[in-house]
XYZ file of C-alpha atoms in Angstrom:
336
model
C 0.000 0.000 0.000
C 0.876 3.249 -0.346
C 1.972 6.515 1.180
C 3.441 4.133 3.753
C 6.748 5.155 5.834
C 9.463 2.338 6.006
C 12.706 2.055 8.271
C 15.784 2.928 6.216
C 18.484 -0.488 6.778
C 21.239 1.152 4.959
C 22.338 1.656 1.468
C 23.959 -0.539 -1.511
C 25.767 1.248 -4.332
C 27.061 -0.353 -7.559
C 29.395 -2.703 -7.197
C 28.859 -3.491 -3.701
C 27.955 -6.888 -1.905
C 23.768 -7.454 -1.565
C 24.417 -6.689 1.915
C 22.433 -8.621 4.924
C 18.760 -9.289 4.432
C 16.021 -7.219 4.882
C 13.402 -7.154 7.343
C 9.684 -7.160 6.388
C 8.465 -3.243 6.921
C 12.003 -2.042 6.038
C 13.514 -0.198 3.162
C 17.364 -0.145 1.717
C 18.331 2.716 -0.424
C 20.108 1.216 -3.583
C 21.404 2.332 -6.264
C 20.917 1.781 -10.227
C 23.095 -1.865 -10.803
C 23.515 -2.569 -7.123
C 22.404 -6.259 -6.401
C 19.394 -6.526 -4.305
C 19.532 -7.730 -1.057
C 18.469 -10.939 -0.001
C 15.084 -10.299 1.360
C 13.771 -7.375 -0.731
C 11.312 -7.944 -3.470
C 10.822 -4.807 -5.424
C 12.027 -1.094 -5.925
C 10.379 1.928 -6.046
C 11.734 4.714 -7.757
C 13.652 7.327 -5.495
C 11.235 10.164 -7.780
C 8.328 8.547 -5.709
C 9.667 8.710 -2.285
C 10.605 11.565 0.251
C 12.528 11.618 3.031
C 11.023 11.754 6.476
C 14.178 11.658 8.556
C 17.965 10.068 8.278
C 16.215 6.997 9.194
C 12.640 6.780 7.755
C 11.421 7.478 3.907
C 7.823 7.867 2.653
C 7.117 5.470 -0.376
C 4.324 7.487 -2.167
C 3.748 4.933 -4.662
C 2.626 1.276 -4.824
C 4.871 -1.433 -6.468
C 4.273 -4.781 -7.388
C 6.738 -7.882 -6.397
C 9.554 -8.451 -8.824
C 8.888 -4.344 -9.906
C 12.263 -2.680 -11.003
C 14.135 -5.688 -10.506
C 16.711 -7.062 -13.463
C 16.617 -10.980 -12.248
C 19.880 -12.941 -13.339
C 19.631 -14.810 -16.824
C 16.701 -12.559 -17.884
C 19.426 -10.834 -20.943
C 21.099 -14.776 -21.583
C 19.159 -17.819 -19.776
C 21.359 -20.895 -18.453
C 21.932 -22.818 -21.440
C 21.181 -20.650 -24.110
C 22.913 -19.963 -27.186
C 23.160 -16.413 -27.619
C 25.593 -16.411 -30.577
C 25.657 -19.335 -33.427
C 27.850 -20.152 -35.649
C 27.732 -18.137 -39.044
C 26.344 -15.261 -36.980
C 28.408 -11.948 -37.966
C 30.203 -10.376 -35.265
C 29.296 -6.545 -35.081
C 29.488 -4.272 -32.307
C 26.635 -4.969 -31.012
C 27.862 -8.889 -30.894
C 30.938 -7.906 -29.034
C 29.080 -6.356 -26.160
C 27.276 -9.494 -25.497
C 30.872 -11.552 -25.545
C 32.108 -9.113 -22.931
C 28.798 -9.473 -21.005
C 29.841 -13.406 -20.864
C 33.511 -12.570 -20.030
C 34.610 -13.473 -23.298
C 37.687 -12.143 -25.116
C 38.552 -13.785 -28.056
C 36.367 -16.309 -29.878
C 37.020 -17.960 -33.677
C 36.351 -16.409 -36.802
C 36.787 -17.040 -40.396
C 39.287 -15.536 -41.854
C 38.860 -12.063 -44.057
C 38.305 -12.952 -47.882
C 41.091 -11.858 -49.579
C 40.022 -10.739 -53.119
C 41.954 -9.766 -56.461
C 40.678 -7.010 -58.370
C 41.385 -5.653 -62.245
C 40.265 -3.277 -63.607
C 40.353 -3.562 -67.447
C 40.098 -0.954 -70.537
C 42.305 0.351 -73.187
C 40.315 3.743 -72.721
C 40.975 4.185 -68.849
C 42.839 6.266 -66.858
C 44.233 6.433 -63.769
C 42.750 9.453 -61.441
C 45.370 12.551 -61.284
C 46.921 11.693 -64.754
C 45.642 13.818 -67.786
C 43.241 12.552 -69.669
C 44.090 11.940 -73.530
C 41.953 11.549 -76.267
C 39.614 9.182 -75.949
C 40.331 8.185 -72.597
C 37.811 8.418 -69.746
C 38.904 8.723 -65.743
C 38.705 4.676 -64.298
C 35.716 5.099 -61.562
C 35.363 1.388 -60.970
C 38.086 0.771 -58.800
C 37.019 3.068 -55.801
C 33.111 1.569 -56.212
C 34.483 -2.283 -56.211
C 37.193 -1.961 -53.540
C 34.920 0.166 -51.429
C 31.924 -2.563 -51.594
C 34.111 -5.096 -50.995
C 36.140 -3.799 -47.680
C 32.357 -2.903 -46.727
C 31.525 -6.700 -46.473
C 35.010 -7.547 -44.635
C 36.989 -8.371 -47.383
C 40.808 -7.661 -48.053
C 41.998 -6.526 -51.340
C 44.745 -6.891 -53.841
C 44.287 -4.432 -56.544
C 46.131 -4.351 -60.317
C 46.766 -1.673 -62.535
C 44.759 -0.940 -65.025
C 45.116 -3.392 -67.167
C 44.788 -2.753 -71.324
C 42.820 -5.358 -73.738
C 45.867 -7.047 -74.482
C 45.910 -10.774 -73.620
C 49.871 -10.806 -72.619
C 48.848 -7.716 -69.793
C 45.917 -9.698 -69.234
C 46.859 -12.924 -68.600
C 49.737 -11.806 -66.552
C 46.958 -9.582 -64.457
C 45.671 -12.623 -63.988
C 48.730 -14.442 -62.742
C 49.224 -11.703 -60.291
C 46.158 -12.515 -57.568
C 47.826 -16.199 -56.814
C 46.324 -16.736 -53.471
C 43.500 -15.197 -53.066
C 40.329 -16.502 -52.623
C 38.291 -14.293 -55.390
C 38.923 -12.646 -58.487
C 36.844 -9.705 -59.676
C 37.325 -7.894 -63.315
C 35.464 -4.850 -64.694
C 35.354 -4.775 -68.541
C 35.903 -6.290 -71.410
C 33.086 -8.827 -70.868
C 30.652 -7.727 -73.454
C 30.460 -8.386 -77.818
C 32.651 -6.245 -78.877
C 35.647 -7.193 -80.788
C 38.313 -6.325 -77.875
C 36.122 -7.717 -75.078
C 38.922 -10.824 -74.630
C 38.510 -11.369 -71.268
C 35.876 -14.520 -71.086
C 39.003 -15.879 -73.407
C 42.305 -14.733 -71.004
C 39.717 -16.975 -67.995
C 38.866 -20.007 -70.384
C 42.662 -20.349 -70.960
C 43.764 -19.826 -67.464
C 41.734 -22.411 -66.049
C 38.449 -21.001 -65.650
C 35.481 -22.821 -66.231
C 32.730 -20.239 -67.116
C 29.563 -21.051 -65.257
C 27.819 -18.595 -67.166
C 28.254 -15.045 -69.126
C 25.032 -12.927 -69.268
C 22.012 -13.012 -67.246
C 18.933 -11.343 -67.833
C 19.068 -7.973 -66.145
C 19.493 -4.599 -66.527
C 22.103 -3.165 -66.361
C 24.497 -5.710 -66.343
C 23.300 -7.967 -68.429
C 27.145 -8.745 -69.923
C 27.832 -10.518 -66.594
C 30.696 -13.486 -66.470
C 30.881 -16.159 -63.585
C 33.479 -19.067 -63.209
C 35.263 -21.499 -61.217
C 38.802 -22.276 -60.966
C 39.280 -24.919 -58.356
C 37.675 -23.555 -55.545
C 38.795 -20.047 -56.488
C 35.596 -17.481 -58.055
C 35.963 -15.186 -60.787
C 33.746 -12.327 -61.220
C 33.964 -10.361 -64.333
C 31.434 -7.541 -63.688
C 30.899 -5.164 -67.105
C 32.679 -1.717 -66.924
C 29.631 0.406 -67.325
C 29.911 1.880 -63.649
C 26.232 1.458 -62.871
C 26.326 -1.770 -64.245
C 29.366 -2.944 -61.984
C 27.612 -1.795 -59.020
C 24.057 -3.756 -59.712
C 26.208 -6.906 -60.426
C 28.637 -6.617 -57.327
C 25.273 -6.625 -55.321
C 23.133 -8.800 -56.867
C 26.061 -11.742 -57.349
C 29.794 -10.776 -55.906
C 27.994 -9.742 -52.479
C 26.318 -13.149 -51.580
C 29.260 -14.951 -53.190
C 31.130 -13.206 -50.149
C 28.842 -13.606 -47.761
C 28.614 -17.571 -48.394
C 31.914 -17.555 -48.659
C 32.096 -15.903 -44.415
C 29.976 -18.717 -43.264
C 26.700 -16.217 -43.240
C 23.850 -18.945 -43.546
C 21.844 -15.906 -44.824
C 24.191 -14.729 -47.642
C 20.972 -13.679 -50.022
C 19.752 -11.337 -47.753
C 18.764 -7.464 -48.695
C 17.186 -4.855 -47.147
C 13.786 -4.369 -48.723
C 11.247 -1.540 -48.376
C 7.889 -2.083 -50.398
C 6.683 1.664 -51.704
C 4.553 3.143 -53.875
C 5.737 4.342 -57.312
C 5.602 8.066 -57.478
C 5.052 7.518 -61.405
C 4.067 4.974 -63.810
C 7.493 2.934 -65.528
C 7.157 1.348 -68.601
C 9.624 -0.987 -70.017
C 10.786 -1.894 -73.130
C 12.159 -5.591 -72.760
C 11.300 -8.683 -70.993
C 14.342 -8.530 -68.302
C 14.757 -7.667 -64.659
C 15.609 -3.913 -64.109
C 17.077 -2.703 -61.265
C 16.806 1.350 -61.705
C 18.277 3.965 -59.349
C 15.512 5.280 -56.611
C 15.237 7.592 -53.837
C 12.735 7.027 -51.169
C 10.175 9.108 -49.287
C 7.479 9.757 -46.840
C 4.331 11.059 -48.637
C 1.230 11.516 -46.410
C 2.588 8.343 -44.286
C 3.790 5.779 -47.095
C 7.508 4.892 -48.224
C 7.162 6.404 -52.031
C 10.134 5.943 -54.646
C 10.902 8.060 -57.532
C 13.164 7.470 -60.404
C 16.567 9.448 -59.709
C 18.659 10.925 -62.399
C 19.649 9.585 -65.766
C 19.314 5.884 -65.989
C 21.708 4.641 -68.696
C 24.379 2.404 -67.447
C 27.075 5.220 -67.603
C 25.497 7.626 -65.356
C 27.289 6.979 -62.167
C 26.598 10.183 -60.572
C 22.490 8.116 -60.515
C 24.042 6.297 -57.916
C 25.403 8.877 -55.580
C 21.343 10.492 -55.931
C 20.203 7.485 -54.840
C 19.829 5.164 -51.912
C 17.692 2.492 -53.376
C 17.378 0.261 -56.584
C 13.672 -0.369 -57.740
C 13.453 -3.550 -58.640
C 10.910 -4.554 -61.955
C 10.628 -7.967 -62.216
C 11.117 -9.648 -66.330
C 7.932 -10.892 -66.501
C 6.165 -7.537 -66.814
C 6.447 -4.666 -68.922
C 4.129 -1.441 -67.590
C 3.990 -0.438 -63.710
C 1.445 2.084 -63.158
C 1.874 4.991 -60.799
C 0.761 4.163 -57.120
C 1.473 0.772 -57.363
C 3.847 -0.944 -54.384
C 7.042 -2.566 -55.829
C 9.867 -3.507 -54.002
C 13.066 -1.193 -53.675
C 16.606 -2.516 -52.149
C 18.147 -0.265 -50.220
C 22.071 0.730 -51.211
C-alpha cells in the first residue's frame, strides 16, 4: 500500500555486496546496478519517495513484487545460445561476448580478393586525360563494396585489352580466394577477357544473365577459387557486385543468410514502362508522402550515369515478366 513510511536499513551502491537481508516493513536505499539484497522484493523509484528523517522514507507509490528488478539470466538464460555459428560479429555482438567474459572467440578468416580493372580507354585518377580516354571510376566503387563486407583486397593496374597484360593480371592474384574484373566482358571485338579466364583455367559457369544493367555478366570457377567479371559500365558494376559478388562473399564468411537485402515495399511516385522482358534494377530515392515509403526514379538511368548512384539510396526492382507499372502501385526497392 501506499503513502506508507518504512525504516531505512542502509544503502547498496554499484558494485557493492547485496548486503544482509532485509526485514519485512524495512527499506534499503540502492542504487541503479547494485544487487538486491536478499530479502527485498521490489524497488520503487527514489522520484516517488521523500525523506522523512535520516532513518525513515515515505514510499508514495505502490509497487508490485519483482517491480524494477533485473533478475539474473533474464538478458542470456542458463543454457542458451546467444551467438551461433555463421552469426556476424558486429558491435553490437561484441558487447554481449564481454557481457559473458569473453575475449577472443574464432572467426573465419577475411576474404582476400583480387581485383582488375580492365580498358584500353581508362585512366588512372590525377593523370591527364588523352583523347579518348575516360577517368577509371570502378576501382574506388568495387574496392569500397568489398572492404564494406570484410573483405581484403589486392588491386592491379589498369590493365589494357591485351591478352599478354591480361593474362599476366591474372597471374598476379595467386592466393586469393576471389577474383573480380570490370570490362571487357561484353560483344565487342576487344572484349577478350571470357578468353584470357577459359585459358587460365576457368570454367565459365555462365556469361550474361537477364538484367538490366548488367546484363554482360561473367561467372566461373577455378578450383575452388571465383571469378567475377562484372561489365565496366559503372552502374552496371555496381548492380552486379550486389546482386552476385555480395552473396558470393557472404557464403563464402559462413553467413547462412548470404541472399539477404534490405527491402522496403513503396509506392511508385510515377508509372514505368519498359521496353524488354528482363529484370531492371533502376536507381531510386525514397520518401514519406502523407505516411507511405514512395520511390521516384533518380537521375539519368543509362548504365554510364554513375553520378544516378550517388542520388540514390535504393534500386527499384521490376521484375522480367512484366512490362508497364502504373503509378501508385507498391514494388519492391533494395536499399544501397
Amino acid at each position: 500500500r501506499a503513502p506508507v513510511v518504512l525504516a531505512i536499513a542502509g544503502e547498496t551502491s554499484a558494485g557493492d555486496a547485496p548486503g544482509p537481508p532485509l526485514a519485512p516493513s524495512a527499506a534499503r536505499a540502492v542504487m541503479t546496478g547494485a544487487p538486491i539484497p536478499p530479502g527485498a522484493d521490489a524497488v520503487v523509484q527514489v522520484e516517488w519517495t521523500e525523506a522523512v528523517s535520516d532513518r525513515e522514507v515515505r514510499i508514495m507509490k505502490p509497487v508490485a513484487a519483482g517491480a524494477n528488478i533485473r533478475r539474473a539470466g533474464s538478458d542470456i538464460a542458463g543454457n542458451s545460445v546467444p551467438l551461433r555459428k555463421g552469426h556476424l560479429v558486429r558491435a553490437y555482438e561484441q558487447g554481449v561476448m564481454a557481457s559473458l567474459g569473453i575475449g577472443f572467440i574464432a572467426v573465419r578468416r577475411k576474404p582476400l580478393v583480387y581485383f582488375i580493372p580492365t580498358g584500353n580507354e581508362l585512366t588512372e585518377p590525377g593523370k591527364p586525360l588523352g583523347p579518348g580516354k575516360i577517368r577509371e571510376s570502378n576501382s574506388p566503387v568495387v574496392t569500397g563494396l568489398l572492404r564494406r563486407e570484410g573483405c581484403d583486397v589486392r588491386s592491379s593496374p589498369i590493365t589494357p585489352d591485351d591478352r599478354g597484360l591480361l593474362s599476366a593480371a591474372i597471374g598476379g592474384g595467386s592466393g586469393c580466394d576471389m577474383f573480380v574484373t570490370t570490362g571487357g566482358v561484353s560483344a565487342g571485338r576487344h572484349d577478350i577477357v571470357p578468353e584470357i579466364l577459359a585459358d587460365a583455367g576457368v570454367g565459365i559457369v555462365f556469361h550474361k544473365v537477364n538484367i538490366k544493367p548488367g546484363m554482360p555478366l561473367l561467372f566461373g570457377m577455378r578450383g575452388d577459387t571465383p571469378f567475377f567479371s562484372l561489365p565496366g559500365n559503372p552502374v552496371s558494376a555496381a548492380v552486379t557486385f550486389l546482386q552476385f559478388v555480395r552473396p558470393a562473399i557472404r557464403k563464402m564468411s559462413g553467413d547462412p543468410d548470404p541472399g539477404r537485402k534490405e527491402i522496403v515495399r513503396a509506392r511508385l511516385a510515377a508509372g514505368i514502362v519498359k521496353k524488354d522482358g528482363k529484370r531492371h534494377f533502376l536507381r531510386g530515392r525514397l520518401e514519406n508522402l502523407n505516411g507511405e515509403p514512395t520511390v521516384r526514379v533518380a537521375g539519368v538511368q543509362e548504365s554510364n550515369v554513375a553520378s544516378a548512384l550517388a542520388a540514390a539510396d535504393c534500386l527499384i526492382i521490376l521484375p522480367e515478366d512484366r512490362r508497364d507499372f502504373a503509378e501508385s502501385e507498391y514494388v519492391e526497392t533494395e536499399m544501397l
